[in-house]
Amino acid sequence: VLIKTPAPEVLKRVKRRHTRPQLEGKSDEEIIEMIKEREMIYENAADIVVETKGRMREEIAYEIMEQMA
């Protein structure tokens, strides 16, 4: 399951943590580019892709359960 989140939102989340060594010292633009480069790889590997933009956790969880049923 790929839980797909827009790159700016991912950036906001990962910038708060210092547990991602590959992102340390990189500009916001570099991180967003990295996210976009990997996006297609993740989508191709996923059996289920769920968009999160503007949705509540409960909605996302329900969609995942529905698609896995």
mmCIF file of C-alpha atoms in Angstrom:
data_model
loop_
_atom_site.group_PDB
_atom_site.id
_atom_site.type_symbol
_atom_site.label_atom_id
_atom_site.label_comp_id
_atom_site.label_asym_id
_atom_site.label_seq_id
_atom_site.Cartn_x
_atom_site.Cartn_y
_atom_site.Cartn_z
ATOM 1 C CA VAL A 1 0.000 0.000 0.000
ATOM 2 C CA LEU A 2 1.355 3.381 -1.019
ATOM 3 C CA ILE A 3 -0.064 6.199 1.062
ATOM 4 C CA LYS A 4 0.519 9.061 -1.363
ATOM 5 C CA THR A 5 1.044 12.508 0.122
ATOM 6 C CA PRO A 6 1.884 15.699 -1.812
ATOM 7 C CA ALA A 7 5.616 16.520 -1.808
ATOM 8 C CA PRO A 8 5.244 19.827 0.108
ATOM 9 C CA GLU A 9 3.397 18.015 2.920
ATOM 10 C CA VAL A 10 6.050 15.288 3.070
ATOM 11 C CA LEU A 11 8.714 17.998 3.212
ATOM 12 C CA LYS A 12 6.944 19.700 6.110
ATOM 13 C CA ARG A 13 6.824 16.418 8.022
ATOM 14 C CA VAL A 14 10.414 15.306 7.444
ATOM 15 C CA LYS A 15 11.938 18.737 8.123
ATOM 16 C CA ARG A 16 10.758 18.524 11.738
ATOM 17 C CA ARG A 17 12.752 15.343 12.349
ATOM 18 C CA HIS A 18 16.447 14.703 12.144
ATOM 19 C CA THR A 19 16.197 10.961 11.598
ATOM 20 C CA ARG A 20 16.709 11.023 7.833
ATOM 21 C CA PRO A 21 20.453 11.296 7.129
ATOM 22 C CA GLN A 22 19.982 11.524 3.342
ATOM 23 C CA LEU A 23 18.007 14.737 3.811
ATOM 24 C CA GLU A 24 20.374 16.493 6.186
ATOM 25 C CA GLY A 25 21.895 19.618 4.648
ATOM 26 C CA LYS A 26 19.675 19.527 1.567
ATOM 27 C CA SER A 27 17.557 22.479 0.460
ATOM 28 C CA ASP A 28 13.766 22.237 0.301
ATOM 29 C CA GLU A 29 13.966 22.151 -3.493
ATOM 30 C CA GLU A 30 16.441 19.248 -3.427
ATOM 31 C CA ILE A 31 14.236 17.274 -1.048
ATOM 32 C CA ILE A 32 11.105 17.858 -3.146
ATOM 33 C CA GLU A 33 13.000 16.782 -6.266
ATOM 34 C CA MET A 34 14.113 13.618 -4.463
ATOM 35 C CA ILE A 35 10.520 12.868 -3.477
ATOM 36 C CA LYS A 36 9.280 13.396 -7.036
ATOM 37 C CA GLU A 37 12.029 11.187 -8.497
ATOM 38 C CA ARG A 38 11.019 8.292 -6.239
ATOM 39 C CA GLU A 39 7.281 8.723 -6.646
ATOM 40 C CA MET A 40 6.939 6.652 -9.839
ATOM 41 C CA ILE A 41 9.084 3.843 -8.403
ATOM 42 C CA TYR A 42 6.838 3.629 -5.342
ATOM 43 C CA GLU A 43 3.652 3.784 -7.445
ATOM 44 C CA ASN A 44 4.840 0.987 -9.731
ATOM 45 C CA ALA A 45 5.674 -1.213 -6.741
ATOM 46 C CA ALA A 46 2.358 -0.652 -4.943
ATOM 47 C CA ASP A 47 -0.679 -2.845 -5.364
ATOM 48 C CA ILE A 48 -2.832 -0.139 -3.792
ATOM 49 C CA VAL A 49 -2.306 3.641 -3.994
ATOM 50 C CA VAL A 50 -4.255 5.902 -1.645
ATOM 51 C CA GLU A 51 -4.212 9.703 -1.954
ATOM 52 C CA THR A 52 -4.145 11.606 1.343
ATOM 53 C CA LYS A 53 -4.492 15.227 0.249
ATOM 54 C CA GLY A 54 -7.303 16.910 2.167
ATOM 55 C CA ARG A 55 -8.471 13.688 3.783
ATOM 56 C CA MET A 56 -8.836 12.600 7.388
ATOM 57 C CA ARG A 57 -6.945 9.579 8.728
ATOM 58 C CA GLU A 58 -10.172 7.674 9.206
ATOM 59 C CA GLU A 59 -11.110 8.129 5.533
ATOM 60 C CA ILE A 60 -7.704 6.925 4.416
ATOM 61 C CA ALA A 61 -7.817 3.889 6.704
ATOM 62 C CA TYR A 62 -11.313 3.009 5.476
ATOM 63 C CA GLU A 63 -10.236 3.219 1.835
ATOM 64 C CA ILE A 64 -7.252 0.957 2.505
ATOM 65 C CA MET A 65 -9.468 -1.602 4.224
ATOM 66 C CA GLU A 66 -11.982 -1.458 1.374
ATOM 67 C CA GLN A 67 -9.328 -1.960 -1.296
ATOM 68 C CA MET A 68 -7.733 -4.840 0.600
ATOM 69 C CA ALA A 69 -11.044 -6.672 1.077
#
